[in-house]
Amino acid sequence: MRTLFAVAPVFLFSLGEFSSVSAFLLRGKEKGGGTSRREVSRSSLEMKYTKENPLKVIIAGGGIGGLTLANALKSKGVEYTLYERTKEYREFGGPIQIQSNALAALEAINSDLATEVMNDGTKTGNRINGLKNPFTNKWIAKFDTGSPAVNRGLPLTRVVDRPLLQGSLLKYTEGKGIKLGVEVEDYELLEDGRVKVMLSDGTTDEGDILVGADGIWSKVRAKMTGEMVDDAKPGFGSATYSGYTVYTGVCKHRPRDCNEVAYKVYLACNQYFVCSDVGRGRIQWYAFVAQDPDLKLKTDVRPYLLERYSNWCAEVTDIVSATEEDNIQQRDLWDRPPKVSGWSRGPVTVLGDAAHPMMPNLGQGGCQAIEDAYKLAVAASNVKVPAQIWWELQKYGVERLLRSAVVQGVSRAASDILIGETIRLLLTNEIVGTVAGTFMSAVYLPLVFNFLYQNVLSPEDQAAVLERLVERDVYNKERTAWEYRTVIEADKALVEKEGKWSELDQEAKNAIDNVIAAFQSDNLKQVEGVGGSA
């Protein structure tokens, strides 16, 4: 049921929201406080935005989604002010996967920004990815993220260090409209239809649109949905615990298959382990463990994980062993079902984790936030008079709801299926494992990535992006085709290398067994000699 929890009500919602533009004029008090649309004067609704009197957007939160929105609004010539509680951006946070769909959105927002991000990243879209049995180290299924990207003219997926990504996003705003060390604490809707925000430094600001880009525990979302702002913390309102905590780390390690393989997931009952090449000789990993929330180890994490994975393959234990204890962090994973009643209330809307927090299994959390930012900037640029704000924000929410809901559902289902005994057959029964693996490789995973790598840009931006990608050397057709062919060649090379590695591993095992046998034989002779002397 979890795979469909997001989708069922979407179509009814879409029909209901689009049935009549005039419906919003008859609304009473907006949930979350403020003035109804029918109380707003006709003159204020019909006032036109100009250079002297521009539309102003207030962004609450300066994470990936908020900074991307700032860049997108800047590219559209829309005025904005972004408030971020952090006083300065520091080098904090591990690498983040920026997949092809998100890179295309960045390319549409600012091609120079996209180029910088991609140059800073490590390309993973031209290598093998897949699911493995942690006990036998055999592949369950392999998947290709290059083909669906190339088929739609999208850049190949990269992994980028979060500080570098944030630095690039901040750089291309040129610092305009960015207010650090100040947080949006609350807001109210004004009589003229605008929105007033209360800030953490005791001051206020006013704008025409407020965007909550303040994460899963968003204060803007809490106020908008009628939940207490003070309850914007783990466990409040509609947030649900995923059933998993995750230990994550980055280490210096170079697996022997790193030239051919980028991303691996080791599946087991009530737990799974994910690792990815993130460049510069580093591996980023995630150890997901099914347990109750708020449970913290009283001992070091690394010994605990090594004991937990003692019967798993060396690929996993080698990575954990190579990680410094101080580089391991833990967090409980929360999400919430899609908000089918809408992402907006009057001039207030949300994006990213504030709208659709999701499990990290597809690596699409930040990517969907980037798509949100692109779409929301397009919506804001379409607003010419205040009366259009509600309609454009509703269109934005409906367009983004179905897509993000499917991603949420698939991400959650990927974890849920491992809780219980369902996965055991796949790992222990060779026939079941072969059939399931073939289905995932040939049908399910291609469907997932073809859905993820849809080109969500407007027709105008699609044409402009494709033209730039073809013209620029790094994206010309021959180069892109060559990059994709390496996925196929990498698979062939990996199969050949795995055969050789298997032979070498067996030879090493035989040599060790011979040494042990010889040692045991010598000890036995010594014992027998002692016995004979006695």
JSON list of C-alpha atoms in Angstrom, two decimals, residues 225-345:
[
{"chain": "A", "resi": 225, "resn": "THR", "atom": "CA", "xyz": [-1.61, 23.91, 7.59]},
{"chain": "A", "resi": 226, "resn": "GLY", "atom": "CA", "xyz": [-2.94, 25.06, 10.95]},
{"chain": "A", "resi": 227, "resn": "GLU", "atom": "CA", "xyz": [-0.43, 23.17, 13.08]},
{"chain": "A", "resi": 228, "resn": "MET", "atom": "CA", "xyz": [1.25, 24.89, 16.00]},
{"chain": "A", "resi": 229, "resn": "VAL", "atom": "CA", "xyz": [4.54, 26.48, 14.96]},
{"chain": "A", "resi": 230, "resn": "ASP", "atom": "CA", "xyz": [6.04, 25.32, 18.26]},
{"chain": "A", "resi": 231, "resn": "ASP", "atom": "CA", "xyz": [5.30, 21.75, 17.15]},
{"chain": "A", "resi": 232, "resn": "ALA", "atom": "CA", "xyz": [7.52, 22.04, 14.07]},
{"chain": "A", "resi": 233, "resn": "LYS", "atom": "CA", "xyz": [9.84, 19.29, 15.23]},
{"chain": "A", "resi": 234, "resn": "PRO", "atom": "CA", "xyz": [10.22, 15.49, 14.86]},
{"chain": "A", "resi": 235, "resn": "GLY", "atom": "CA", "xyz": [6.96, 13.70, 15.48]},
{"chain": "A", "resi": 236, "resn": "PHE", "atom": "CA", "xyz": [4.60, 16.62, 15.02]},
{"chain": "A", "resi": 237, "resn": "GLY", "atom": "CA", "xyz": [1.48, 16.72, 12.90]},
{"chain": "A", "resi": 238, "resn": "SER", "atom": "CA", "xyz": [1.44, 14.55, 9.81]},
{"chain": "A", "resi": 239, "resn": "ALA", "atom": "CA", "xyz": [5.12, 13.54, 9.97]},
{"chain": "A", "resi": 240, "resn": "THR", "atom": "CA", "xyz": [5.66, 9.79, 10.16]},
{"chain": "A", "resi": 241, "resn": "TYR", "atom": "CA", "xyz": [8.72, 7.87, 11.26]},
{"chain": "A", "resi": 242, "resn": "SER", "atom": "CA", "xyz": [10.01, 5.70, 8.43]},
{"chain": "A", "resi": 243, "resn": "GLY", "atom": "CA", "xyz": [11.02, 2.85, 10.72]},
{"chain": "A", "resi": 244, "resn": "TYR", "atom": "CA", "xyz": [14.71, 3.45, 9.99]},
{"chain": "A", "resi": 245, "resn": "THR", "atom": "CA", "xyz": [17.66, 5.24, 11.46]},
{"chain": "A", "resi": 246, "resn": "VAL", "atom": "CA", "xyz": [20.68, 5.81, 9.23]},
{"chain": "A", "resi": 247, "resn": "TYR", "atom": "CA", "xyz": [24.38, 5.91, 10.01]},
{"chain": "A", "resi": 248, "resn": "THR", "atom": "CA", "xyz": [26.33, 7.75, 7.36]},
{"chain": "A", "resi": 249, "resn": "GLY", "atom": "CA", "xyz": [29.97, 8.47, 6.68]},
{"chain": "A", "resi": 250, "resn": "VAL", "atom": "CA", "xyz": [32.60, 9.37, 4.09]},
{"chain": "A", "resi": 251, "resn": "CYS", "atom": "CA", "xyz": [35.96, 7.61, 3.95]},
{"chain": "A", "resi": 252, "resn": "LYS", "atom": "CA", "xyz": [39.11, 7.38, 1.86]},
{"chain": "A", "resi": 253, "resn": "HIS", "atom": "CA", "xyz": [38.68, 4.08, 0.05]},
{"chain": "A", "resi": 254, "resn": "ARG", "atom": "CA", "xyz": [38.97, 2.83, -3.51]},
{"chain": "A", "resi": 255, "resn": "PRO", "atom": "CA", "xyz": [37.09, -0.43, -4.22]},
{"chain": "A", "resi": 256, "resn": "ARG", "atom": "CA", "xyz": [38.57, -2.59, -6.94]},
{"chain": "A", "resi": 257, "resn": "ASP", "atom": "CA", "xyz": [35.49, -2.09, -9.15]},
{"chain": "A", "resi": 258, "resn": "CYS", "atom": "CA", "xyz": [35.32, 1.73, -8.83]},
{"chain": "A", "resi": 259, "resn": "ASN", "atom": "CA", "xyz": [36.21, 2.31, -12.49]},
{"chain": "A", "resi": 260, "resn": "GLU", "atom": "CA", "xyz": [33.14, 0.36, -13.59]},
{"chain": "A", "resi": 261, "resn": "VAL", "atom": "CA", "xyz": [30.70, 0.77, -10.67]},
{"chain": "A", "resi": 262, "resn": "ALA", "atom": "CA", "xyz": [29.40, 3.99, -9.10]},
{"chain": "A", "resi": 263, "resn": "TYR", "atom": "CA", "xyz": [26.54, 3.06, -6.77]},
{"chain": "A", "resi": 264, "resn": "LYS", "atom": "CA", "xyz": [25.71, -0.16, -4.90]},
{"chain": "A", "resi": 265, "resn": "VAL", "atom": "CA", "xyz": [22.92, -1.17, -2.53]},
{"chain": "A", "resi": 266, "resn": "TYR", "atom": "CA", "xyz": [23.28, -4.27, -0.33]},
{"chain": "A", "resi": 267, "resn": "LEU", "atom": "CA", "xyz": [19.86, -5.59, 0.71]},
{"chain": "A", "resi": 268, "resn": "ALA", "atom": "CA", "xyz": [18.98, -7.61, 3.81]},
{"chain": "A", "resi": 269, "resn": "CYS", "atom": "CA", "xyz": [16.07, -8.09, 6.21]},
{"chain": "A", "resi": 270, "resn": "ASN", "atom": "CA", "xyz": [15.42, -4.95, 8.26]},
{"chain": "A", "resi": 271, "resn": "GLN", "atom": "CA", "xyz": [18.60, -3.29, 7.04]},
{"chain": "A", "resi": 272, "resn": "TYR", "atom": "CA", "xyz": [20.45, -2.20, 3.94]},
{"chain": "A", "resi": 273, "resn": "PHE", "atom": "CA", "xyz": [23.76, -0.57, 3.08]},
{"chain": "A", "resi": 274, "resn": "VAL", "atom": "CA", "xyz": [24.36, 1.97, 0.30]},
{"chain": "A", "resi": 275, "resn": "CYS", "atom": "CA", "xyz": [27.73, 3.17, -0.98]},
{"chain": "A", "resi": 276, "resn": "SER", "atom": "CA", "xyz": [28.77, 5.45, -3.83]},
{"chain": "A", "resi": 277, "resn": "ASP", "atom": "CA", "xyz": [31.96, 6.77, -5.35]},
{"chain": "A", "resi": 278, "resn": "VAL", "atom": "CA", "xyz": [32.01, 10.51, -4.65]},
{"chain": "A", "resi": 279, "resn": "GLY", "atom": "CA", "xyz": [35.36, 11.38, -6.21]},
{"chain": "A", "resi": 280, "resn": "ARG", "atom": "CA", "xyz": [38.88, 12.13, -5.00]},
{"chain": "A", "resi": 281, "resn": "GLY", "atom": "CA", "xyz": [39.33, 8.56, -3.77]},
{"chain": "A", "resi": 282, "resn": "ARG", "atom": "CA", "xyz": [36.35, 8.76, -1.41]},
{"chain": "A", "resi": 283, "resn": "ILE", "atom": "CA", "xyz": [33.32, 6.58, -0.75]},
{"chain": "A", "resi": 284, "resn": "GLN", "atom": "CA", "xyz": [30.11, 7.87, 0.82]},
{"chain": "A", "resi": 285, "resn": "TRP", "atom": "CA", "xyz": [28.00, 5.27, 2.59]},
{"chain": "A", "resi": 286, "resn": "TYR", "atom": "CA", "xyz": [24.69, 4.91, 4.40]},
{"chain": "A", "resi": 287, "resn": "ALA", "atom": "CA", "xyz": [23.82, 2.08, 6.79]},
{"chain": "A", "resi": 288, "resn": "PHE", "atom": "CA", "xyz": [20.04, 1.88, 7.25]},
{"chain": "A", "resi": 289, "resn": "VAL", "atom": "CA", "xyz": [18.82, -0.02, 10.32]},
{"chain": "A", "resi": 290, "resn": "ALA", "atom": "CA", "xyz": [15.17, -0.71, 11.17]},
{"chain": "A", "resi": 291, "resn": "GLN", "atom": "CA", "xyz": [14.57, 0.37, 14.77]},
{"chain": "A", "resi": 292, "resn": "ASP", "atom": "CA", "xyz": [12.44, 2.65, 16.94]},
{"chain": "A", "resi": 293, "resn": "PRO", "atom": "CA", "xyz": [13.20, 6.39, 16.82]},
{"chain": "A", "resi": 294, "resn": "ASP", "atom": "CA", "xyz": [15.38, 8.26, 19.32]},
{"chain": "A", "resi": 295, "resn": "LEU", "atom": "CA", "xyz": [17.66, 5.28, 20.05]},
{"chain": "A", "resi": 296, "resn": "LYS", "atom": "CA", "xyz": [21.30, 6.29, 20.35]},
{"chain": "A", "resi": 297, "resn": "LEU", "atom": "CA", "xyz": [24.26, 3.98, 20.84]},
{"chain": "A", "resi": 298, "resn": "LYS", "atom": "CA", "xyz": [26.15, 4.26, 24.11]},
{"chain": "A", "resi": 299, "resn": "THR", "atom": "CA", "xyz": [29.27, 2.93, 22.41]},
{"chain": "A", "resi": 300, "resn": "ASP", "atom": "CA", "xyz": [31.19, 3.83, 19.24]},
{"chain": "A", "resi": 301, "resn": "VAL", "atom": "CA", "xyz": [29.32, 3.28, 15.98]},
{"chain": "A", "resi": 302, "resn": "ARG", "atom": "CA", "xyz": [32.06, 1.65, 13.90]},
{"chain": "A", "resi": 303, "resn": "PRO", "atom": "CA", "xyz": [32.53, -1.44, 16.13]},
{"chain": "A", "resi": 304, "resn": "TYR", "atom": "CA", "xyz": [28.76, -1.79, 16.33]},
{"chain": "A", "resi": 305, "resn": "LEU", "atom": "CA", "xyz": [28.38, -1.78, 12.54]},
{"chain": "A", "resi": 306, "resn": "LEU", "atom": "CA", "xyz": [31.33, -4.13, 12.01]},
{"chain": "A", "resi": 307, "resn": "GLU", "atom": "CA", "xyz": [29.75, -6.58, 14.42]},
{"chain": "A", "resi": 308, "resn": "ARG", "atom": "CA", "xyz": [26.37, -6.17, 12.73]},
{"chain": "A", "resi": 309, "resn": "TYR", "atom": "CA", "xyz": [27.92, -6.84, 9.32]},
{"chain": "A", "resi": 310, "resn": "SER", "atom": "CA", "xyz": [30.34, -9.56, 10.46]},
{"chain": "A", "resi": 311, "resn": "ASN", "atom": "CA", "xyz": [28.78, -12.12, 8.09]},
{"chain": "A", "resi": 312, "resn": "TRP", "atom": "CA", "xyz": [28.49, -9.67, 5.17]},
{"chain": "A", "resi": 313, "resn": "CYS", "atom": "CA", "xyz": [30.91, -9.46, 2.27]},
{"chain": "A", "resi": 314, "resn": "ALA", "atom": "CA", "xyz": [34.24, -7.68, 2.60]},
{"chain": "A", "resi": 315, "resn": "GLU", "atom": "CA", "xyz": [33.11, -4.88, 0.26]},
{"chain": "A", "resi": 316, "resn": "VAL", "atom": "CA", "xyz": [30.90, -3.57, 3.07]},
{"chain": "A", "resi": 317, "resn": "THR", "atom": "CA", "xyz": [33.15, -4.21, 6.07]},
{"chain": "A", "resi": 318, "resn": "ASP", "atom": "CA", "xyz": [36.19, -2.74, 4.29]},
{"chain": "A", "resi": 319, "resn": "ILE", "atom": "CA", "xyz": [34.31, 0.54, 3.78]},
{"chain": "A", "resi": 320, "resn": "VAL", "atom": "CA", "xyz": [33.17, 0.74, 7.42]},
{"chain": "A", "resi": 321, "resn": "SER", "atom": "CA", "xyz": [36.68, -0.16, 8.63]},
{"chain": "A", "resi": 322, "resn": "ALA", "atom": "CA", "xyz": [38.17, 2.63, 6.51]},
{"chain": "A", "resi": 323, "resn": "THR", "atom": "CA", "xyz": [35.92, 5.27, 8.13]},
{"chain": "A", "resi": 324, "resn": "GLU", "atom": "CA", "xyz": [37.08, 7.35, 11.09]},
{"chain": "A", "resi": 325, "resn": "GLU", "atom": "CA", "xyz": [34.68, 7.21, 14.04]},
{"chain": "A", "resi": 326, "resn": "ASP", "atom": "CA", "xyz": [34.36, 11.01, 14.07]},
{"chain": "A", "resi": 327, "resn": "ASN", "atom": "CA", "xyz": [33.15, 10.93, 10.45]},
{"chain": "A", "resi": 328, "resn": "ILE", "atom": "CA", "xyz": [30.10, 8.78, 11.25]},
{"chain": "A", "resi": 329, "resn": "GLN", "atom": "CA", "xyz": [26.78, 10.48, 11.96]},
{"chain": "A", "resi": 330, "resn": "GLN", "atom": "CA", "xyz": [23.33, 9.14, 12.81]},
{"chain": "A", "resi": 331, "resn": "ARG", "atom": "CA", "xyz": [19.86, 10.51, 12.16]},
{"chain": "A", "resi": 332, "resn": "ASP", "atom": "CA", "xyz": [16.33, 9.13, 12.27]},
{"chain": "A", "resi": 333, "resn": "LEU", "atom": "CA", "xyz": [14.44, 9.28, 8.98]},
{"chain": "A", "resi": 334, "resn": "TRP", "atom": "CA", "xyz": [11.03, 10.93, 8.84]},
{"chain": "A", "resi": 335, "resn": "ASP", "atom": "CA", "xyz": [8.72, 11.69, 5.95]},
{"chain": "A", "resi": 336, "resn": "ARG", "atom": "CA", "xyz": [5.05, 12.49, 5.48]},
{"chain": "A", "resi": 337, "resn": "PRO", "atom": "CA", "xyz": [2.41, 11.60, 2.91]},
{"chain": "A", "resi": 338, "resn": "PRO", "atom": "CA", "xyz": [1.77, 14.09, 0.09]},
{"chain": "A", "resi": 339, "resn": "LYS", "atom": "CA", "xyz": [-0.39, 17.08, 0.95]},
{"chain": "A", "resi": 340, "resn": "VAL", "atom": "CA", "xyz": [-3.22, 16.47, -1.48]},
{"chain": "A", "resi": 341, "resn": "SER", "atom": "CA", "xyz": [-5.20, 19.44, -0.18]},
{"chain": "A", "resi": 342, "resn": "GLY", "atom": "CA", "xyz": [-2.63, 21.67, -1.85]},
{"chain": "A", "resi": 343, "resn": "TRP", "atom": "CA", "xyz": [0.79, 23.20, -1.34]},
{"chain": "A", "resi": 344, "resn": "SER", "atom": "CA", "xyz": [-0.46, 26.79, -1.12]},
{"chain": "A", "resi": 345, "resn": "ARG", "atom": "CA", "xyz": [-2.73, 29.00, 0.96]}
]
